[in-house]
GROMACS .gro file of C-alpha atoms in nm:
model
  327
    1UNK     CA    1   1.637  -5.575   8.226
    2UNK     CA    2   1.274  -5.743   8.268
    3UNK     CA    3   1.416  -6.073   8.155
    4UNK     CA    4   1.613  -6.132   8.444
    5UNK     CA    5   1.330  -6.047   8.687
    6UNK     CA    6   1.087  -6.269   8.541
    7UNK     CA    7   1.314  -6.566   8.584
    8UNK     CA    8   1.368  -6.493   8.953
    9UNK     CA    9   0.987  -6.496   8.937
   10UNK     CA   10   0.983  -6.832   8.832
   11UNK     CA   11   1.274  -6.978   9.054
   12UNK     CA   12   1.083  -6.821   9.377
   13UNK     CA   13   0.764  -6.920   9.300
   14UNK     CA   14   0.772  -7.340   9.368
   15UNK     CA   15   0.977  -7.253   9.671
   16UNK     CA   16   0.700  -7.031   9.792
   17UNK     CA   17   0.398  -7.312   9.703
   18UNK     CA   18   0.588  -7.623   9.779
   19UNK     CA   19   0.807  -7.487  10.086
   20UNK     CA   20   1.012  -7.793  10.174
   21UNK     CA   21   1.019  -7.904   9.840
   22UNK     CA   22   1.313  -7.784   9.630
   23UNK     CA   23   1.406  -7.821   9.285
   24UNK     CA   24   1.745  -8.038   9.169
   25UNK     CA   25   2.000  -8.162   9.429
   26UNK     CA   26   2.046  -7.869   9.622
   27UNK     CA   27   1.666  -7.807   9.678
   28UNK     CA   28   1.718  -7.759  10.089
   29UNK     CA   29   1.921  -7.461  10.039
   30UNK     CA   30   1.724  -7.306   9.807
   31UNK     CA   31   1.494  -7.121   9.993
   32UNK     CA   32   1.790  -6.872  10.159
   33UNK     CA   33   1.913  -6.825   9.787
   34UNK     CA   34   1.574  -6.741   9.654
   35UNK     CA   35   1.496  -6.494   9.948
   36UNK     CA   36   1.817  -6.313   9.911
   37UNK     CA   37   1.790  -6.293   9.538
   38UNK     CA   38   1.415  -6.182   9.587
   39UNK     CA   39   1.611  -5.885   9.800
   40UNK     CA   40   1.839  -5.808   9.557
   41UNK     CA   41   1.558  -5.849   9.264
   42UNK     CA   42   1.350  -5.601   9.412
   43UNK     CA   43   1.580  -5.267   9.395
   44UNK     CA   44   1.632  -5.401   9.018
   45UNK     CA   45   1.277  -5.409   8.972
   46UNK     CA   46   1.268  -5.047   9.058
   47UNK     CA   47   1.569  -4.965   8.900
   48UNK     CA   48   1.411  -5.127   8.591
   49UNK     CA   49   1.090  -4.986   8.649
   50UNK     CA   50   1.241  -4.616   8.699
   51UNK     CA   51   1.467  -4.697   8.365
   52UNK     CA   52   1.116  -4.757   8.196
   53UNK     CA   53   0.933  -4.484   8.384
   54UNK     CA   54   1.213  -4.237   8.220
   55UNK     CA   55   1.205  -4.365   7.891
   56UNK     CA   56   0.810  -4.364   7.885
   57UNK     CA   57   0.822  -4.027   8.002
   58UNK     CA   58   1.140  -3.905   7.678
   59UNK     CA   59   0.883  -4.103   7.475
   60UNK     CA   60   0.550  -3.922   7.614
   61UNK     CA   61   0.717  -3.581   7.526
   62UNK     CA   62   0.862  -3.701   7.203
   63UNK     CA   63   0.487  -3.772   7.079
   64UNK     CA   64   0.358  -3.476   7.247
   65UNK     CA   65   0.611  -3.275   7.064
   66UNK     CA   66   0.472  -3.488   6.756
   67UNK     CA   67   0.122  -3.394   6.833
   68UNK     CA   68   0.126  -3.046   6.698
   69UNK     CA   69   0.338  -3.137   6.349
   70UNK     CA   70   0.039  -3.386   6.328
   71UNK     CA   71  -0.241  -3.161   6.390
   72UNK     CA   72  -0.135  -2.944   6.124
   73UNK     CA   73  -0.132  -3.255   5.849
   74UNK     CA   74  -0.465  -3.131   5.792
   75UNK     CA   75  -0.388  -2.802   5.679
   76UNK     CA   76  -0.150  -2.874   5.440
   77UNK     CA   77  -0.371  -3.114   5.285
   78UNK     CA   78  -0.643  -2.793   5.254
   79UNK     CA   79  -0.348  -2.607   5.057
   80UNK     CA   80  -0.313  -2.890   4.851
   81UNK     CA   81  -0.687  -2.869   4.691
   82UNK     CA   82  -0.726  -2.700   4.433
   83UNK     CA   83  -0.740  -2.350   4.450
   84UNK     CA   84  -1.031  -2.170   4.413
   85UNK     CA   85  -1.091  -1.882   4.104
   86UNK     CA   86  -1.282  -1.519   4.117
   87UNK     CA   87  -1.594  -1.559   3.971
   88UNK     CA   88  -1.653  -1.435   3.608
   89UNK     CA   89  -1.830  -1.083   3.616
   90UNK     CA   90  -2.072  -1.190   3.361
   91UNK     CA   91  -2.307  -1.409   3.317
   92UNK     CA   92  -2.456  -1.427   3.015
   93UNK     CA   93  -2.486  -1.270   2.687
   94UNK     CA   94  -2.769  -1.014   2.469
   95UNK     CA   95  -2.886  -1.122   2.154
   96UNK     CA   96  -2.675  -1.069   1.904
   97UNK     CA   97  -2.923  -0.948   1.626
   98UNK     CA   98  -3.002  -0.665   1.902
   99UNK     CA   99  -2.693  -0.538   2.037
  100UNK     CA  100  -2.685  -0.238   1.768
  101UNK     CA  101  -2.954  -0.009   1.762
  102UNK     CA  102  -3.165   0.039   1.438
  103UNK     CA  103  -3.036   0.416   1.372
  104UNK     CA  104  -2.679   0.262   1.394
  105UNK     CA  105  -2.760  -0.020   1.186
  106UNK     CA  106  -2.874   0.220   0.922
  107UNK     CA  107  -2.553   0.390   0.887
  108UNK     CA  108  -2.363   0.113   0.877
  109UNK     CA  109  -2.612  -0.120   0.675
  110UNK     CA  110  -2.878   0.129   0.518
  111UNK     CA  111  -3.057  -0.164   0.298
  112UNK     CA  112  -2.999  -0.465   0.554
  113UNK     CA  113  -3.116  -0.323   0.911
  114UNK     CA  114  -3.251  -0.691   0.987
  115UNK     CA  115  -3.001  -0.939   1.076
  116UNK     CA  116  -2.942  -1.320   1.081
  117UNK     CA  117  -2.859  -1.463   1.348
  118UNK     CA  118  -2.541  -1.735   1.345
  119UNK     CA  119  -2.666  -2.117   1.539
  120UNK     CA  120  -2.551  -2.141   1.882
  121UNK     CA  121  -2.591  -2.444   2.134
  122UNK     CA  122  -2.551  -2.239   2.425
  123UNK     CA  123  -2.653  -1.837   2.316
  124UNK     CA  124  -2.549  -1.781   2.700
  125UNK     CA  125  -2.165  -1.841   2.626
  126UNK     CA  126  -2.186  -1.747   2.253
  127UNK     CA  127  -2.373  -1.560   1.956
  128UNK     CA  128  -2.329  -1.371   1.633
  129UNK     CA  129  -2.533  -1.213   1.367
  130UNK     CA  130  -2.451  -1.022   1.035
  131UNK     CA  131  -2.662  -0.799   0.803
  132UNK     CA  132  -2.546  -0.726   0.492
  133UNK     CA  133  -2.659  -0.442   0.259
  134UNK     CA  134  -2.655  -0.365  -0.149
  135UNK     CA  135  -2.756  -0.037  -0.236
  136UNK     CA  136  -2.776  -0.089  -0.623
  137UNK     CA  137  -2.732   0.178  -0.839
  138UNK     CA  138  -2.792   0.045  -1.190
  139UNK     CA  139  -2.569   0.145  -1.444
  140UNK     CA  140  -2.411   0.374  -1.179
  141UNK     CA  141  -2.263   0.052  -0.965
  142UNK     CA  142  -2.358  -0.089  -0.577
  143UNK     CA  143  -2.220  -0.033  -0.277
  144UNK     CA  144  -2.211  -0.310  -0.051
  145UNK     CA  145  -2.200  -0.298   0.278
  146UNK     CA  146  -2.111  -0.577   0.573
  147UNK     CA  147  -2.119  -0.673   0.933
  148UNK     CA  148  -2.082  -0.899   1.190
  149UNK     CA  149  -2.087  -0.907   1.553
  150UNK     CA  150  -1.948  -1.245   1.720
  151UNK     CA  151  -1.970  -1.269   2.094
  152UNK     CA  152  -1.798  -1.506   2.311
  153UNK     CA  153  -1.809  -1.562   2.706
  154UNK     CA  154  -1.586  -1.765   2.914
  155UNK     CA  155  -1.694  -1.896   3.253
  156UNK     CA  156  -1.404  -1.903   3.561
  157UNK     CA  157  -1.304  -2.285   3.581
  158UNK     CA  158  -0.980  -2.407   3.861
  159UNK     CA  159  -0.819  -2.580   3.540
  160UNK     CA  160  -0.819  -2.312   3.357
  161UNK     CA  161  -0.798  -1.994   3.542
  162UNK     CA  162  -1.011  -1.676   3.582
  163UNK     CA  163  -1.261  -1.587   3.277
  164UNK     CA  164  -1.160  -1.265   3.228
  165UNK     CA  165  -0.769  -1.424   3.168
  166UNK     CA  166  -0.896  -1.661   2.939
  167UNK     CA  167  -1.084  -1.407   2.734
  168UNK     CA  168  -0.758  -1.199   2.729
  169UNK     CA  169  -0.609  -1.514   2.576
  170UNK     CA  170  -0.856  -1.513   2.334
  171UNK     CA  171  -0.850  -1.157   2.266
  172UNK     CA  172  -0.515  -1.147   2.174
  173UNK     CA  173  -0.553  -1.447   1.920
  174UNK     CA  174  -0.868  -1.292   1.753
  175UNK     CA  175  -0.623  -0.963   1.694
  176UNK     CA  176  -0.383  -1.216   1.551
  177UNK     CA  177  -0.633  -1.352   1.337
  178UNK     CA  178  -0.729  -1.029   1.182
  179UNK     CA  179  -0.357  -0.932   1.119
  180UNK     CA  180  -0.287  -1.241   0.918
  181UNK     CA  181  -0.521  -1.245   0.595
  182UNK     CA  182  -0.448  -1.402   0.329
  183UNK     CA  183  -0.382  -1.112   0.033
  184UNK     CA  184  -0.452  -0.803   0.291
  185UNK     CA  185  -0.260  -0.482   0.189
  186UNK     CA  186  -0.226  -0.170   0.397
  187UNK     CA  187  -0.296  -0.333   0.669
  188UNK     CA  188  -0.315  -0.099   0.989
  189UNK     CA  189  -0.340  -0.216   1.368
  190UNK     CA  190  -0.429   0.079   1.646
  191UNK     CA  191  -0.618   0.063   1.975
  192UNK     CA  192  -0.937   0.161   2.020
  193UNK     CA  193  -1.004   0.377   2.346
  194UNK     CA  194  -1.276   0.398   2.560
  195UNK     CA  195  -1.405   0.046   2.446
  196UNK     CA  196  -1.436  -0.219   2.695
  197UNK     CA  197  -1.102  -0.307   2.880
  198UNK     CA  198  -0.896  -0.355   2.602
  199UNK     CA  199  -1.006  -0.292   2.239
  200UNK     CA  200  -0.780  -0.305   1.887
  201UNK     CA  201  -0.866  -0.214   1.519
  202UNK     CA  202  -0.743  -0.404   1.243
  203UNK     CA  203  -0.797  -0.249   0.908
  204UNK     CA  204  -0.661  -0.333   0.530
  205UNK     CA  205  -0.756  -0.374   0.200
  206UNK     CA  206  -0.841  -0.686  -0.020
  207UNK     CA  207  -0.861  -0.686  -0.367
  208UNK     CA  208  -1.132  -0.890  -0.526
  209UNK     CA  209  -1.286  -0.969  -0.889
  210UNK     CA  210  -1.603  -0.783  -0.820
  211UNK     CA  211  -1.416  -0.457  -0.615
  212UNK     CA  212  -1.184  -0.340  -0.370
  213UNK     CA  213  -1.320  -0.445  -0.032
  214UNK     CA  214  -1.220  -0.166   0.300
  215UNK     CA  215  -1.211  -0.417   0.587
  216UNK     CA  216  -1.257  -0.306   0.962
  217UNK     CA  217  -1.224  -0.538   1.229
  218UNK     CA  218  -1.282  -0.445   1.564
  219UNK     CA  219  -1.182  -0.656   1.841
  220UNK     CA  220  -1.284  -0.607   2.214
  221UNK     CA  221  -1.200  -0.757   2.537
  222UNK     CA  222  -1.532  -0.646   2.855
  223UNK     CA  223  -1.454  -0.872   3.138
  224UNK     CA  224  -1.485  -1.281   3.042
  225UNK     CA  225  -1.658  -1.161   2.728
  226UNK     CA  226  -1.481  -1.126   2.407
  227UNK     CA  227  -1.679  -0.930   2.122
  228UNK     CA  228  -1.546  -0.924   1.784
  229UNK     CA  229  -1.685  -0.745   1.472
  230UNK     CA  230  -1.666  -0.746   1.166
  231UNK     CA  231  -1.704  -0.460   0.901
  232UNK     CA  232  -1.660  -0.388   0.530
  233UNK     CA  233  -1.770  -0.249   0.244
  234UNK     CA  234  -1.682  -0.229  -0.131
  235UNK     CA  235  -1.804  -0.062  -0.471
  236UNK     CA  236  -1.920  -0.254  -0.696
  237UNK     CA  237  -1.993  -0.248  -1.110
  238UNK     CA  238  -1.753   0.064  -1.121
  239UNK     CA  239  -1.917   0.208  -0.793
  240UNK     CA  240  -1.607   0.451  -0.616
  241UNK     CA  241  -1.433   0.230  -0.336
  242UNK     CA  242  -1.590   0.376  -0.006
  243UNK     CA  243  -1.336   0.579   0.213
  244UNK     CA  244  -1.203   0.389   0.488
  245UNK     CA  245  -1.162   0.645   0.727
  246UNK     CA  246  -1.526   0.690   0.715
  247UNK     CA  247  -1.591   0.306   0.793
  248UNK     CA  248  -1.370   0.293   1.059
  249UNK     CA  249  -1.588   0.550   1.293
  250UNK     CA  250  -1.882   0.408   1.185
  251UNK     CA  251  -1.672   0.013   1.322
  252UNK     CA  252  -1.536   0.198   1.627
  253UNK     CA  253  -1.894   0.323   1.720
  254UNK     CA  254  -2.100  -0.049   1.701
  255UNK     CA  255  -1.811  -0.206   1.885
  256UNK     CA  256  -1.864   0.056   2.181
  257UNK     CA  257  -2.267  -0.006   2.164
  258UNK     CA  258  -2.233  -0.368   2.144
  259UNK     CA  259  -1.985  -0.366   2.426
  260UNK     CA  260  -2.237  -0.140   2.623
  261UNK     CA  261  -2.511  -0.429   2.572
  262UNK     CA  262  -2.281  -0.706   2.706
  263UNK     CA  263  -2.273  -0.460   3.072
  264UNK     CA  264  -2.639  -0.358   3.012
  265UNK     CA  265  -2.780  -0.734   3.000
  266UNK     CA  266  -2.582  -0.834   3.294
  267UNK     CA  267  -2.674  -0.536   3.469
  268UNK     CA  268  -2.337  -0.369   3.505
  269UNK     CA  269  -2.453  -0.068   3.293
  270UNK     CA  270  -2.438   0.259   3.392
  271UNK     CA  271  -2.296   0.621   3.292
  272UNK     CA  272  -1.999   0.428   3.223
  273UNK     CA  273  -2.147   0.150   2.995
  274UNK     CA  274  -2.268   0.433   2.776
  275UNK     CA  275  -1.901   0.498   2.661
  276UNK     CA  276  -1.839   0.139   2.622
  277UNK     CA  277  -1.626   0.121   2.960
  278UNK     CA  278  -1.709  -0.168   3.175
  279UNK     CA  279  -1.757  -0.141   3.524
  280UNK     CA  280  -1.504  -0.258   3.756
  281UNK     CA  281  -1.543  -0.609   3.830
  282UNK     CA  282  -1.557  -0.563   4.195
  283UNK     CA  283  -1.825  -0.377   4.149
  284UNK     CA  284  -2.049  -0.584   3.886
  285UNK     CA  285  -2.318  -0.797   3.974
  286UNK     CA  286  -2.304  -1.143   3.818
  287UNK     CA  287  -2.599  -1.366   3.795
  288UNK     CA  288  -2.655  -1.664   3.929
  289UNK     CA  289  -2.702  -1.825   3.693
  290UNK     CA  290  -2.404  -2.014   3.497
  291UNK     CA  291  -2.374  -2.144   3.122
  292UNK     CA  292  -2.435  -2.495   3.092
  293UNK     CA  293  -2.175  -2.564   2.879
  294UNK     CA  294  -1.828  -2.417   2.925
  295UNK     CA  295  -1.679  -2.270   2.598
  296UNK     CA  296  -1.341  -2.359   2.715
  297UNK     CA  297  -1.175  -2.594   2.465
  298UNK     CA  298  -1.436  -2.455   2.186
  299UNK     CA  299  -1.183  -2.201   2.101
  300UNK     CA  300  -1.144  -2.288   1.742
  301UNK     CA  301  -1.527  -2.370   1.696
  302UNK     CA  302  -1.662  -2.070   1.827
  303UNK     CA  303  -1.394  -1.870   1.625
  304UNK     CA  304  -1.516  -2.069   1.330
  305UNK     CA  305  -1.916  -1.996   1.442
  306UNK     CA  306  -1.839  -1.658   1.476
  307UNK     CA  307  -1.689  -1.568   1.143
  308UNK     CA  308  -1.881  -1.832   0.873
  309UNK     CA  309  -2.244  -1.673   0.879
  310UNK     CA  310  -2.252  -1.393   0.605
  311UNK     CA  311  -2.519  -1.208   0.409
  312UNK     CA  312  -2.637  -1.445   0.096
  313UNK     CA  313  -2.863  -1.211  -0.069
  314UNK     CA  314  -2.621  -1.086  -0.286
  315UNK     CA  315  -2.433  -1.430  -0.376
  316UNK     CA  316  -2.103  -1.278  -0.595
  317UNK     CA  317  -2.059  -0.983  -0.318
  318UNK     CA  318  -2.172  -1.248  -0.005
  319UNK     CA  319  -1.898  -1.485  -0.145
  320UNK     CA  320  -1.644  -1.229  -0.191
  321UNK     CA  321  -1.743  -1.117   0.124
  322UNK     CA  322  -1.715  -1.419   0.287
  323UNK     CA  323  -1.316  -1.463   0.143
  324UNK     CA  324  -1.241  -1.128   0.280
  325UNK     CA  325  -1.347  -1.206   0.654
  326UNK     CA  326  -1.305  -1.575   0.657
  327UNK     CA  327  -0.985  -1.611   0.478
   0.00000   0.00000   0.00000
């Protein structure tokens, strides 16, 4: 519709500035054509103009409709970062070698109370230590005694999910562990109440050249932290096998003191800690500070770090020792 228009323009505009002078043969009569068409041009002008007008004004509502649809581009790119994880409750972990206290350590490990500590990179996000005792009787036989406590933390990371999920992954996968030795017989799996969230006992027996070994194996889930230990014991030189029964309290009770370290050194003790129970995690206060180095993807490591330190004073028993919980 402005086409038209802007030739009339054109035609009208010599006739205007040169006023006698017209344009081709029939340049006298012009000037009656051009005003009349200037008449008519004008009402088609408006008519053009009011065409526009309207379809400016559909278009002004069509992008104000637009506007909001636009405005909210932003907050569907928001939902599309990634999403954000609950903290871990805990922050770090005790020393290992001191999680026990010495009056437990000297039921469990009457000749060994002083432990060695397992190498750790980061003792923040993992640890273990084992004692190991021989109480040698001569002619009469040894007993020999063993334990281990491995601990492993796992921070909260948005790839991988909350800590105290992942450690429940791991849990379960210690538990596994324990239930699949190679030559264990009688074996036994039962929770564990009262200890931590989520606690399990694996016990059997493995036969070896220089005894009968009881294994205990307590497994324990507090928050992000995972805390596994290790116990067994054997007669040895004709000593009497130990009873099992009576190495399984004496399991069940370091796993509930080391889990009640793990609260106490993040300072989520309590009445509660003293049972073993962690606090809620609403409730605990995590530190500030974070581990360094995450221990996610270290799964296998820290499983191996946690099981492959093991009393050498007594080689023949150590290295039996070391088949029965490392197998």
């Amino acid at each position: 519709m402005h086409r038209p228009a802007q030739r009339d323009r054109r035609e009208q505009l010599p006739a205007d500035g040169a006023g006698h002078e017209g344009h081709g043969p029939r340049g006298g009569r012009r000037p009656g054509r051009l005003l009349w068409g200037a008449a008519a041009v004008v009402p088609a002008m408006l008519i053009a103009a009011g065409c526009s007008s309207g379809s400016s004004d559909d278009g002004g509502g069509d992008a104000a409709a637009k506007k909001p649809a636009s405005s909210a581009a932003p907050s569907d790119s928001a939902s599309s970062s990634p999403d954000t994880v609950r903290e871990a409750a805990y922050a770090k972990l005790p020393d290992a070698c001191a999680v026990l206290s010495k009056k437990t350590l000297e039921d469990l490990v009457p000749k060994g109370v002083k432990g060695k500590a397992g190498s750790s990179d980061d003792t923040d996000a993992r640890g273990n230590c084992s004692w190991d005792s021989l109480d040698n009787n001569g002619v009469k036989g040894s007993q020999f005694r063993w334990l281990n406590v491995a601990m492993l933390r796992f921070d909260s990371d948005a790839s991988r999910g909350e800590g105290d999920k992942r450690a429940g992954e791991y849990f379960t996968k210690q538990v596994a562990d324990a239930q699949a030795v190679d030559g264990a017989k009688q074996t036994k799996t039962q929770p564990v109440p009262g200890t931590g969230d989520e606690a399990t006992l694996v016990r059997y027996d493995l036969k070896k050249k220089e005894g009968a070994f009881k294994q205990q194996t307590v497994v324990t889930r507090v928050e992000n932290v995972v805390v596994t230990l290790d116990y067994n014991g054997a007669g040895l030189a004709g000593d009497k096998t130990p009873d099992a029964d009576d190495l399984v309290k004496l399991a069940e009770k370091a796993a509930k003191e080391a889990v009640a370290s793990v609260t106490s050194a993040n300072k989520g003790g309590g009445a509660g800690s003293d049972a073993g129970v962690s606090p809620d995690a609403s409730k605990s206060t995590s530190e500030s500070k974070s581990s360094s180095k995450d221990p996610g993807g270290k799964d296998s490591k820290d499983a191996k770090d946690a099981k492959d330190s093991d009393g050498k004073s007594s080689p023949s028993a150590g290295a039996s020792l070391k088949s029965a919980a490392d197998s």
